[in-house]
Rosetta silent file (secondary structure, phi, psi, omega in degrees, C-alpha in Angstrom):
SEQUENCE: MKRTPVVFIHGAWLHALSWEPWVERFTSRGFRTFAPGWPGEGPVRDMREAPDTLGGLGLDALTDHYAAFVRSLDTAPVIVGHSVGGLIAQHLLAADLGCAAVAIAPAPINAIALPASFARLLSTAGSGPGRASVTLSPQVFQRVFANTVAVQEARRLHEQHVVPAPSRLLADLGCGAGGCSPHTAVDVANAARGPLLLVSGQEDRLVPDAATRAAFKQYGDTAAVTDLKQFADRAHSLVIDSGWRQVADHVLGWLHEQGVRAHTPGS
SCORE:     score description
SCORE:     0.000 S_00000001
   1 L     0.000  143.094  175.471   -6.294   16.242   23.185 S_00000001
   2 L   -75.024  142.665  174.139   -7.005   13.143   21.130 S_00000001
   3 E   -85.173  136.710  178.762   -4.216   11.798   18.995 S_00000001
   4 L   -70.202  126.271  179.102   -5.023   11.497   15.289 S_00000001
   5 E   -79.130  147.830  173.165   -5.010    7.845   14.229 S_00000001
   6 E  -126.357  126.476  179.669   -3.058    6.602   11.213 S_00000001
   7 E  -110.726  123.103  178.827   -3.941    3.221    9.690 S_00000001
   8 E  -100.721  131.892 -179.151   -1.339    1.499    7.495 S_00000001
   9 E  -122.325  116.978 -177.920   -2.518   -1.058    4.925 S_00000001
  10 L   -84.798  166.406 -178.178    0.074   -3.258    3.264 S_00000001
  11 L  -105.350 -171.863 -178.798   -0.105   -4.720   -0.213 S_00000001
  12 L   -63.032  141.908  177.211    0.370   -8.096   -1.859 S_00000001
  13 L    76.884   -1.556  175.614    3.508  -10.070   -1.018 S_00000001
  14 E  -114.211  156.786  177.999    4.309   -8.015    2.078 S_00000001
  15 L   -99.984  155.899 -178.922    3.565   -8.679    5.747 S_00000001
  16 H   -57.996  -30.804 -179.063    2.000   -6.154    8.107 S_00000001
  17 H   -67.919  -10.523  176.476    5.258   -5.949   10.079 S_00000001
  18 H   -64.192  -17.544  179.129    6.846   -4.295    7.039 S_00000001
  19 H   -85.544   -3.130 -173.519    5.245   -1.070    8.347 S_00000001
  20 H   -51.108  -46.906  178.610    7.151   -1.158   11.660 S_00000001
  21 H   -61.018  -37.593  177.557    9.609    1.649   10.770 S_00000001
  22 H   -65.483  -43.083  178.628    6.703    3.818    9.593 S_00000001
  23 H   -58.008  -46.024  179.458    4.755    3.060   12.768 S_00000001
  24 H   -63.628  -41.983 -178.775    7.730    4.139   14.877 S_00000001
  25 H   -63.666  -47.535 -177.461    8.265    7.274   12.783 S_00000001
  26 H   -71.841  -35.426  177.458    4.643    8.407   12.931 S_00000001
  27 H   -63.858  -38.866  179.787    4.298    7.494   16.616 S_00000001
  28 H   -65.982  -21.118  176.814    7.348    9.619   17.397 S_00000001
  29 L   -91.176    3.257  174.598    5.544   12.540   15.749 S_00000001
  30 L   102.371   -4.705 -179.909    2.554   12.095   18.060 S_00000001
  31 L   -76.982  155.466  173.380    0.165   10.098   15.885 S_00000001
  32 E   -96.206  114.626 -165.792   -1.740    7.055   17.149 S_00000001
  33 E  -111.018  147.162  177.884   -0.700    4.307   14.752 S_00000001
  34 E  -140.466  138.157  173.825   -2.165    0.990   13.620 S_00000001
  35 L  -134.059   67.883 -177.794   -0.896   -1.567   11.089 S_00000001
  36 L   -68.031  138.593  178.943   -3.527   -4.326   11.189 S_00000001
  37 L   -75.759  175.029  174.679   -2.760   -7.398    9.136 S_00000001
  38 L   -70.015  156.151  178.573   -4.994   -9.026    6.583 S_00000001
  39 L   -61.067  125.130 -179.109   -7.680  -11.387    7.962 S_00000001
  40 L    89.551   -0.927 -177.986   -5.989  -14.702    8.757 S_00000001
  41 L   -71.153  131.674  177.827   -2.470  -13.286    8.477 S_00000001
  42 L  -118.611 -167.432  177.986    0.064  -15.021   10.717 S_00000001
  43 L   -59.911  153.326 -177.433    3.824  -14.802   11.260 S_00000001
  44 H   -53.261  -48.860 -176.450    5.996  -14.611    8.124 S_00000001
  45 H   -61.656  -42.544 -179.860    7.488  -18.071    8.655 S_00000001
  46 H   -63.200  -38.628 -178.818    4.086  -19.697    9.186 S_00000001
  47 H   -70.592  -31.539  176.278    2.694  -18.130    6.025 S_00000001
  48 H   -72.163  -36.493 -179.932    5.620  -19.365    3.987 S_00000001
  49 H   -73.381  -27.493  176.634    5.265  -22.877    5.372 S_00000001
  50 L  -124.646   73.017 -168.950    1.512  -22.846    4.617 S_00000001
  51 L   -62.985  -18.540 -177.528    1.444  -20.632    1.498 S_00000001
  52 L   -96.077   14.764 -178.519   -2.250  -21.141    0.769 S_00000001
  53 L   -53.467  -43.059 -178.016   -3.415  -19.813    4.160 S_00000001
  54 L  -102.957   18.210 -172.499   -4.941  -16.718    2.564 S_00000001
  55 L   -56.575  -30.358 -178.469   -5.698  -18.374   -0.758 S_00000001
  56 L   -90.880    2.961 -176.144   -9.422  -17.645   -0.608 S_00000001
  57 L   -78.538  124.648  177.981   -9.044  -13.990    0.303 S_00000001
  58 L  -112.912  176.173 -176.216  -10.402  -11.603   -2.292 S_00000001
  59 H   -65.895  -35.452 -179.140  -10.475   -7.832   -2.643 S_00000001
  60 H   -61.554  -50.352 -179.221  -14.072   -7.521   -1.421 S_00000001
  61 H   -64.817  -37.288 -179.375  -13.356   -9.254    1.901 S_00000001
  62 H   -67.344  -43.318  177.980  -10.074   -7.399    2.309 S_00000001
  63 H   -63.756  -43.646  179.606  -11.686   -4.004    1.724 S_00000001
  64 H   -63.716  -35.569  178.907  -14.531   -4.825    4.103 S_00000001
  65 H   -59.946  -47.228 -178.874  -11.995   -5.932    6.736 S_00000001
  66 H   -75.994  -31.109  175.510  -10.264   -2.548    6.724 S_00000001
  67 H   -62.287  -41.708  178.809  -13.522   -0.611    6.470 S_00000001
  68 H   -65.624  -39.312  179.344  -14.698   -2.312    9.651 S_00000001
  69 H   -64.300  -45.890 -179.274  -11.413   -1.538   11.389 S_00000001
  70 H   -62.731  -40.893  179.316  -11.534    2.138   10.411 S_00000001
  71 H   -65.486  -23.951 -178.485  -15.157    2.422   11.540 S_00000001
  72 L   -75.396  -13.011 -179.130  -14.176    1.002   14.934 S_00000001
  73 L   -80.771  151.652 -177.946  -11.976    4.021   15.659 S_00000001
  74 L   -84.309   -7.764  179.144  -13.373    6.991   17.546 S_00000001
  75 L  -137.209  139.418  178.145  -11.773    9.482   15.143 S_00000001
  76 L   -60.850  126.582 -174.259  -11.549    9.391   11.358 S_00000001
  77 L   -91.280  166.603  160.368   -7.984    8.302   10.590 S_00000001
  78 E   -78.475  134.343 -179.410   -5.344    9.076    8.045 S_00000001
  79 E  -114.701  119.152 -179.147   -5.208    5.984    5.821 S_00000001
  80 E  -116.063  118.484 -178.169   -1.831    5.095    4.285 S_00000001
  81 E  -128.468  148.873  177.300   -1.771    2.186    1.846 S_00000001
  82 E  -118.475  134.047  176.011    0.808    0.582   -0.400 S_00000001
  83 L    61.189 -119.658  176.162   -0.029   -1.299   -3.612 S_00000001
  84 H   -58.133  -36.821  176.330   -3.374   -3.070   -3.000 S_00000001
  85 H   -60.884  -31.405  177.240   -3.479   -1.117    0.266 S_00000001
  86 H   -69.404  -36.089  174.417   -3.254    2.077   -1.780 S_00000001
  87 H   -64.861  -45.838 -179.156   -6.309    1.085   -3.771 S_00000001
  88 H   -63.558  -38.843  178.631   -8.191    0.310   -0.539 S_00000001
  89 H   -59.584  -41.638  178.497   -7.094    3.633    0.972 S_00000001
  90 H   -66.284  -41.132  179.600   -8.634    5.491   -1.967 S_00000001
  91 H   -61.563  -44.102 -177.796  -11.836    3.470   -1.730 S_00000001
  92 H   -70.245  -37.411  177.616  -12.213    4.198    1.989 S_00000001
  93 H   -64.935  -42.499  179.806  -11.444    7.899    1.583 S_00000001
  94 H   -64.029  -26.181  177.282  -14.027    8.205   -1.190 S_00000001
  95 L   -88.076   10.644  177.069  -16.521    6.579    1.201 S_00000001
  96 L    62.543   35.737  179.464  -15.715    9.331    3.743 S_00000001
  97 L   -99.721   -4.142  178.710  -14.146    6.894    6.217 S_00000001
  98 L  -133.587  159.026  176.777  -10.863    8.782    6.574 S_00000001
  99 L   -86.051  -19.798  177.527   -9.780   12.359    7.142 S_00000001
 100 E  -166.565  161.987  179.383   -6.986   12.004    4.552 S_00000001
 101 E  -146.480  151.299  175.633   -5.317    9.240    2.570 S_00000001
 102 E  -129.173  122.224 -179.549   -1.980    8.409    0.995 S_00000001
 103 E  -112.875  109.359 -174.739   -1.850    5.830   -1.791 S_00000001
 104 E  -101.573  120.250 -176.233    1.702    4.655   -2.481 S_00000001
 105 L    44.741   54.722 -170.684    2.247    2.817   -5.777 S_00000001
 106 L   -72.869  142.759  171.280   -1.470    1.947   -5.670 S_00000001
 107 L   -56.648  144.386 -172.387   -2.991   -0.934   -7.584 S_00000001
 108 L   -60.517  143.891  177.409   -4.940    0.529  -10.510 S_00000001
 109 L  -109.509  160.848  167.177   -8.472    1.891   -9.998 S_00000001
 110 L    49.010   50.323  173.458  -11.418    2.344  -12.364 S_00000001
 111 L    66.811   14.736  169.302  -10.283    0.073  -15.192 S_00000001
 112 L   -64.525  126.641 -170.587   -6.797    1.569  -15.497 S_00000001
 113 L   -70.637  137.133  167.345   -5.011   -1.306  -17.157 S_00000001
 114 L   -69.824  147.026  179.140   -2.413   -3.367  -15.376 S_00000001
 115 L   -64.075  147.036  179.188    0.732   -3.569  -17.484 S_00000001
 116 H   -58.675  -28.797 -179.056    1.002   -6.585  -19.769 S_00000001
 117 H   -65.870  -22.931 -176.949    4.257   -7.386  -18.031 S_00000001
 118 H   -60.722  -48.216  179.727    2.344   -8.020  -14.777 S_00000001
 119 H   -62.430  -39.190  179.016    0.816  -11.274  -16.026 S_00000001
 120 H   -65.725  -39.215  179.074    4.166  -12.406  -17.371 S_00000001
 121 H   -65.321  -37.788  177.831    5.828  -11.657  -14.051 S_00000001
 122 H   -64.585  -38.674  179.996    3.179  -13.668  -12.226 S_00000001
 123 H   -65.634  -35.562  177.930    3.781  -16.644  -14.490 S_00000001
 124 H   -74.093  -19.300 -179.400    7.487  -16.555  -13.708 S_00000001
 125 H   -84.199   -8.256  175.451    6.624  -16.352  -10.006 S_00000001
 126 L   104.780   21.195  175.801    4.864  -19.694  -10.058 S_00000001
 127 L   -84.618  166.263  178.115    1.189  -18.916  -10.428 S_00000001
 128 L   173.271  172.588 -179.466   -1.101  -21.097  -12.448 S_00000001
 129 L   -55.601  133.830  177.337   -4.531  -22.721  -12.682 S_00000001
 130 L    82.622   -6.462  178.788   -5.639  -24.151   -9.373 S_00000001
 131 L   -82.650  128.332 -177.470   -2.941  -22.413   -7.391 S_00000001
 132 L   -82.704  -16.218 -178.484   -4.346  -20.705   -4.306 S_00000001
 133 E  -146.247  162.777  178.408   -1.357  -18.416   -3.865 S_00000001
 134 E  -122.947  125.344  179.852    1.499  -16.823   -5.758 S_00000001
 135 L  -105.427  155.822  175.378    4.986  -16.771   -4.290 S_00000001
 136 L  -117.733  118.201  174.083    7.952  -14.597   -5.187 S_00000001
 137 L   -69.393  162.822  176.886   11.391  -16.161   -5.089 S_00000001
 138 H   -55.088  -36.741 -178.670   14.265  -13.903   -3.994 S_00000001
 139 H   -68.156  -45.692  179.304   15.312  -13.598   -7.643 S_00000001
 140 H   -67.549  -39.382  178.164   11.862  -12.620   -8.894 S_00000001
 141 H   -56.963  -45.566 -179.759   11.378  -10.275   -5.931 S_00000001
 142 H   -66.949  -36.638 -175.648   14.520   -8.375   -6.822 S_00000001
 143 H   -72.535  -36.551 -172.323   13.639   -8.231  -10.505 S_00000001
 144 H  -110.197  -17.078 -171.155   10.047   -7.028  -10.178 S_00000001
 145 L  -117.406  -42.750 -174.805    9.721   -5.519   -6.703 S_00000001
 146 L  -122.074   46.897 -171.082   13.122   -4.304   -5.486 S_00000001
 147 L   -77.088   -1.822  178.574   14.813   -3.640   -8.825 S_00000001
 148 L  -110.539    5.377  179.691   16.584   -0.441   -7.707 S_00000001
 149 L  -112.645  164.687 -179.537   18.404   -1.843   -4.663 S_00000001
 150 L   -68.285  158.237 -177.641   21.508   -3.987   -4.351 S_00000001
 151 H   -56.966  -43.898 -177.213   21.216   -7.772   -4.353 S_00000001
 152 H   -62.417  -43.175  179.027   22.166   -8.052   -0.690 S_00000001
 153 H   -66.923  -41.109  179.599   19.499   -5.578    0.405 S_00000001
 154 H   -60.523  -40.461  178.880   16.865   -7.225   -1.795 S_00000001
 155 H   -66.192  -38.800  178.521   17.613  -10.609   -0.231 S_00000001
 156 H   -65.420  -43.763  179.010   17.348   -9.143    3.275 S_00000001
 157 H   -62.233  -41.035  178.621   14.006   -7.496    2.462 S_00000001
 158 H   -61.901  -45.499 -178.194   12.716  -10.747    1.006 S_00000001
 159 H   -63.947  -38.168 -175.346   13.724  -12.722    4.083 S_00000001
 160 H   -79.982  -36.522 -162.841   12.133  -10.223    6.482 S_00000001
 161 H  -124.546  -18.788 -167.061    8.904   -9.249    4.765 S_00000001
 162 E   -87.224  130.504  177.930    7.820  -11.346    1.769 S_00000001
 163 L  -132.770  162.709  178.213    4.877  -13.766    2.026 S_00000001
 164 L   -63.335  151.525  177.755    2.669  -15.504   -0.584 S_00000001
 165 E  -109.585  141.409 -179.050   -0.168  -13.495   -2.132 S_00000001
 166 E   -66.301  130.059  178.276   -3.693  -14.903   -2.633 S_00000001
 167 H   -62.084  -36.349 -179.388   -4.401  -15.815   -6.248 S_00000001
 168 H   -62.167  -40.494  178.963   -8.026  -14.782   -5.823 S_00000001
 169 H   -61.902  -45.351 -179.831   -6.982  -11.277   -4.799 S_00000001
 170 H   -63.299  -38.243  176.864   -4.745  -10.921   -7.834 S_00000001
 171 H   -63.481  -38.887  179.146   -7.586  -12.145  -10.064 S_00000001
 172 H   -63.166  -26.568  179.538   -9.886   -9.538   -8.513 S_00000001
 173 E   -79.071   -3.422  177.550   -7.422   -6.845   -9.548 S_00000001
 174 L   112.562   11.823 -178.723   -7.943   -7.866  -13.155 S_00000001
 175 L   -89.218   -5.781 -175.654   -5.444  -10.670  -13.540 S_00000001
 176 L  -117.524  173.092 -177.777   -8.070  -13.364  -14.095 S_00000001
 177 L   -66.911  -22.910 -178.236  -10.720  -14.268  -16.621 S_00000001
 178 L   -76.191   -6.832 -179.803  -13.432  -13.043  -14.258 S_00000001
 179 L    80.848 -167.020 -173.589  -12.300   -9.431  -14.578 S_00000001
 180 E   -84.109  151.673  172.064  -11.969   -6.846  -11.839 S_00000001
 181 L   -71.070  149.652  174.544  -13.729   -6.756   -8.491 S_00000001
 182 H   -57.848  -23.750 -178.391  -16.285   -3.957   -8.030 S_00000001
 183 H   -74.820   -3.609  171.828  -14.023   -2.715   -5.245 S_00000001
 184 H   -80.600  -10.491  177.340  -11.470   -1.559   -7.822 S_00000001
 185 L   -83.927  128.856 -178.789  -13.996    1.153   -8.666 S_00000001
 186 L  -126.118  136.801  178.275  -13.380    4.376   -6.740 S_00000001
 187 L   -76.259   96.594 -177.247  -15.568    7.492   -6.676 S_00000001
 188 L   -83.939   -3.802 -176.504  -13.079   10.045   -7.975 S_00000001
 189 L   -99.193    1.387 -177.549  -15.721   12.797   -8.116 S_00000001
 190 L   -70.178  101.304 -176.929  -16.410   13.069   -4.367 S_00000001
 191 L   -77.044  -13.825 -177.412  -15.612   16.727   -3.721 S_00000001
 192 L   -92.170   -4.870 -178.383  -16.372   16.430   -0.001 S_00000001
 193 L   -69.739  167.987  175.706  -13.691   13.827    0.755 S_00000001
 194 L   -75.266  174.024 -178.867  -10.461   14.554    2.584 S_00000001
 195 L   -66.827  149.378 -178.008   -7.152   15.275    0.844 S_00000001
 196 E  -129.251  132.748  173.520   -5.420   12.519   -1.122 S_00000001
 197 E  -115.482  123.531  173.326   -1.741   12.072   -1.942 S_00000001
 198 E  -100.172  134.134 -177.086   -0.737    9.651   -4.709 S_00000001
 199 E  -126.608  136.695  177.066    2.898    8.484   -4.636 S_00000001
 200 E  -133.403  156.167  168.250    4.832    6.614   -7.316 S_00000001
 201 E  -104.167  127.870 -172.115    8.298    5.249   -7.893 S_00000001
 202 L   -75.268   -7.995  174.437    9.462    6.096  -11.378 S_00000001
 203 L  -111.385   17.155 -178.773   11.316    2.781  -11.733 S_00000001
 204 L   -68.576  124.039  178.685    8.414    0.692  -10.406 S_00000001
 205 L   -97.273  -13.837 -177.734    7.944   -2.427  -12.538 S_00000001
 206 L   -91.728  -49.679  172.274    4.925   -3.795  -10.671 S_00000001
 207 L  -123.171   91.682 -173.705    2.716   -0.684  -10.593 S_00000001
 208 L   -58.638  152.508  175.901    4.344    1.657  -13.113 S_00000001
 209 H   -51.590  -35.772 -179.341    4.492    5.393  -12.561 S_00000001
 210 H   -61.443  -34.787  179.637    2.219    5.738  -15.602 S_00000001
 211 H   -68.865  -39.011  178.254   -0.581    3.877  -13.782 S_00000001
 212 H   -68.927  -39.402  177.113   -0.360    6.219  -10.790 S_00000001
 213 H   -64.666  -35.226  177.691   -0.327    9.243  -13.071 S_00000001
 214 H   -64.822  -38.963  176.279   -3.416    7.874  -14.841 S_00000001
 215 H   -64.269  -44.144  178.902   -5.194    7.661  -11.473 S_00000001
 216 H   -57.844  -40.155 -179.886   -4.147   11.224  -10.660 S_00000001
 217 H   -64.660  -34.681 -179.329   -5.606   12.386  -13.983 S_00000001
 218 H   -64.649  -26.934  179.518   -8.952   10.767  -13.152 S_00000001
 219 H   -83.149    3.470 -170.508   -9.230   13.001  -10.078 S_00000001
 220 H   -62.766  -24.499 -175.175   -8.735   16.112  -12.194 S_00000001
 221 H   -95.156    1.344  179.994  -12.354   17.277  -12.199 S_00000001
 222 L   -96.762  149.503  179.029  -12.940   17.228   -8.442 S_00000001
 223 L   -81.834  -10.653  179.525  -12.467   20.203   -6.147 S_00000001
 224 L   -68.846  148.721 -178.300  -11.078   17.945   -3.408 S_00000001
 225 L   -66.303  125.403  174.501   -7.313   18.145   -2.828 S_00000001
 226 E  -137.487  120.921 -179.164   -5.408   15.555   -4.849 S_00000001
 227 E  -121.537  156.717  179.196   -1.616   15.679   -5.072 S_00000001
 228 E  -127.263  131.515  174.079    0.984   13.560   -6.839 S_00000001
 229 E  -125.314  122.772  178.544    4.547   12.890   -5.713 S_00000001
 230 E  -108.976  128.351  177.688    6.934   10.975   -7.972 S_00000001
 231 E  -102.615  118.068  178.755   10.168    9.572   -6.565 S_00000001
 232 L   -68.715  149.059  173.668   12.925    9.163   -9.133 S_00000001
 233 L    58.744   29.990  178.530   14.992    5.970   -9.156 S_00000001
 234 L  -121.459  145.432 -178.312   12.584    4.179   -6.787 S_00000001
 235 L  -106.889 -169.207 -179.867   10.885    0.819   -7.244 S_00000001
 236 H   -64.574  -17.976 -179.630    7.827   -0.881   -5.721 S_00000001
 237 H   -82.750   11.687 -171.911    9.932   -1.491   -2.610 S_00000001
 238 H   -62.128  -16.316  178.366   10.032    2.245   -1.800 S_00000001
 239 H   -90.427  -11.472 -176.462    8.118    1.750    1.480 S_00000001
 240 L  -124.643  -15.928 -176.372   10.515   -0.900    2.856 S_00000001
 241 L   -81.274 -174.724 -172.109   13.925   -0.362    1.299 S_00000001
 242 L   -64.276  -12.574  177.840   16.706    1.853    2.632 S_00000001
 243 L   -98.342   12.821 -175.178   15.011    4.962    1.237 S_00000001
 244 H   -58.029  -36.054 -174.583   11.723    4.469    3.109 S_00000001
 245 H   -63.550  -35.411  177.954   12.364    7.418    5.448 S_00000001
 246 H   -60.612  -41.305  179.168   12.434    9.872    2.532 S_00000001
 247 H   -69.426  -46.465 -178.940    8.955    8.703    1.513 S_00000001
 248 H   -60.576  -42.529 -178.522    7.617    8.680    5.081 S_00000001
 249 H   -69.538  -31.924  174.554    8.917   12.175    5.790 S_00000001
 250 H   -64.676  -41.261  178.420    7.365   13.501    2.597 S_00000001
 251 H   -62.295  -44.702  178.720    4.033   12.047    3.730 S_00000001
 252 H   -61.165  -42.768  178.368    4.419   13.662    7.167 S_00000001
 253 H   -64.618  -39.847  178.845    5.237   17.018    5.560 S_00000001
 254 H   -64.851  -42.952  177.689    2.278   16.740    3.205 S_00000001
 255 H   -59.313  -41.182  178.244   -0.087   15.977    6.090 S_00000001
 256 H   -61.730  -42.280  179.092    1.202   19.070    7.888 S_00000001
 257 H   -62.773  -31.211 -179.857    0.564   21.167    4.764 S_00000001
 258 L   -84.338    0.352 -179.717   -3.005   19.851    4.675 S_00000001
 259 L    80.521   14.292  177.537   -3.592   20.851    8.275 S_00000001
 260 L   -89.206  110.366 -175.730   -3.696   17.255    9.510 S_00000001
 261 L  -103.896  160.392  179.792   -2.066   17.373   12.918 S_00000001
 262 L   -68.050  -25.530  178.982   -1.017   14.590   15.272 S_00000001
 263 E  -122.587  138.102 -178.691   -3.398   15.913   17.900 S_00000001
 264 L   -81.142  116.600 -179.049   -6.978   16.983   17.306 S_00000001
 265 L   -60.310  138.777  174.228   -7.405   20.596   18.477 S_00000001
 266 L    76.354    6.671 -179.736  -10.054   21.208   21.101 S_00000001
 267 L   -99.993    0.000    0.000  -10.622   17.537   21.870 S_00000001
């Protein structure tokens, strides 16, 4: 039997290796797992030393990168994305490129407004005109990303996983004068798509629970399965902090409920 593939897509300010515990967890359950990095992504240390490495990367190129990867697989995968990755996961599912998708604290779709606080947080993080990337200091990371964990854990997470984010990508999400990229638009009416799970942290300051609930509401008129799971007392770091296993196991249980198995029957 073929093993069902799972593709993990990370979001802004995190490195692909942040998915390692998830990869191990899903692999142990029999899935065939992939956590491909963004185009041009290198080791954490190298990206910090050359923070503008991905400065020209926008949402269109990033979405196309993952669409090409998913198409290269011999079986339609489960697509699990966090933050910007959650937006891309929804886009790919709506395009019928996955058998199911999970969008965790997803960047807003279809003109759902980013919170006003987002722009202010970016300014405190060191963004500005002409800057190709936006960095998060340990202090800012704890305040806006890992605000529900202890200082020591937040510093460890920052050291292990945090890299600069491309300014162009953030502008494409609606942070710039040019407005949103067309790839923030998702076909929420596709009734033939696979099941979708939206996940939020109710203490998330970067992508508030309200934004995820607004996305869930947009799917209300489709017959396709769309579920929402809200985690109390969790921040944007819910996929990497000490509570990650609770989120991962909920995703595994939800996939089982949807009939998505680690092995494809009859193959």
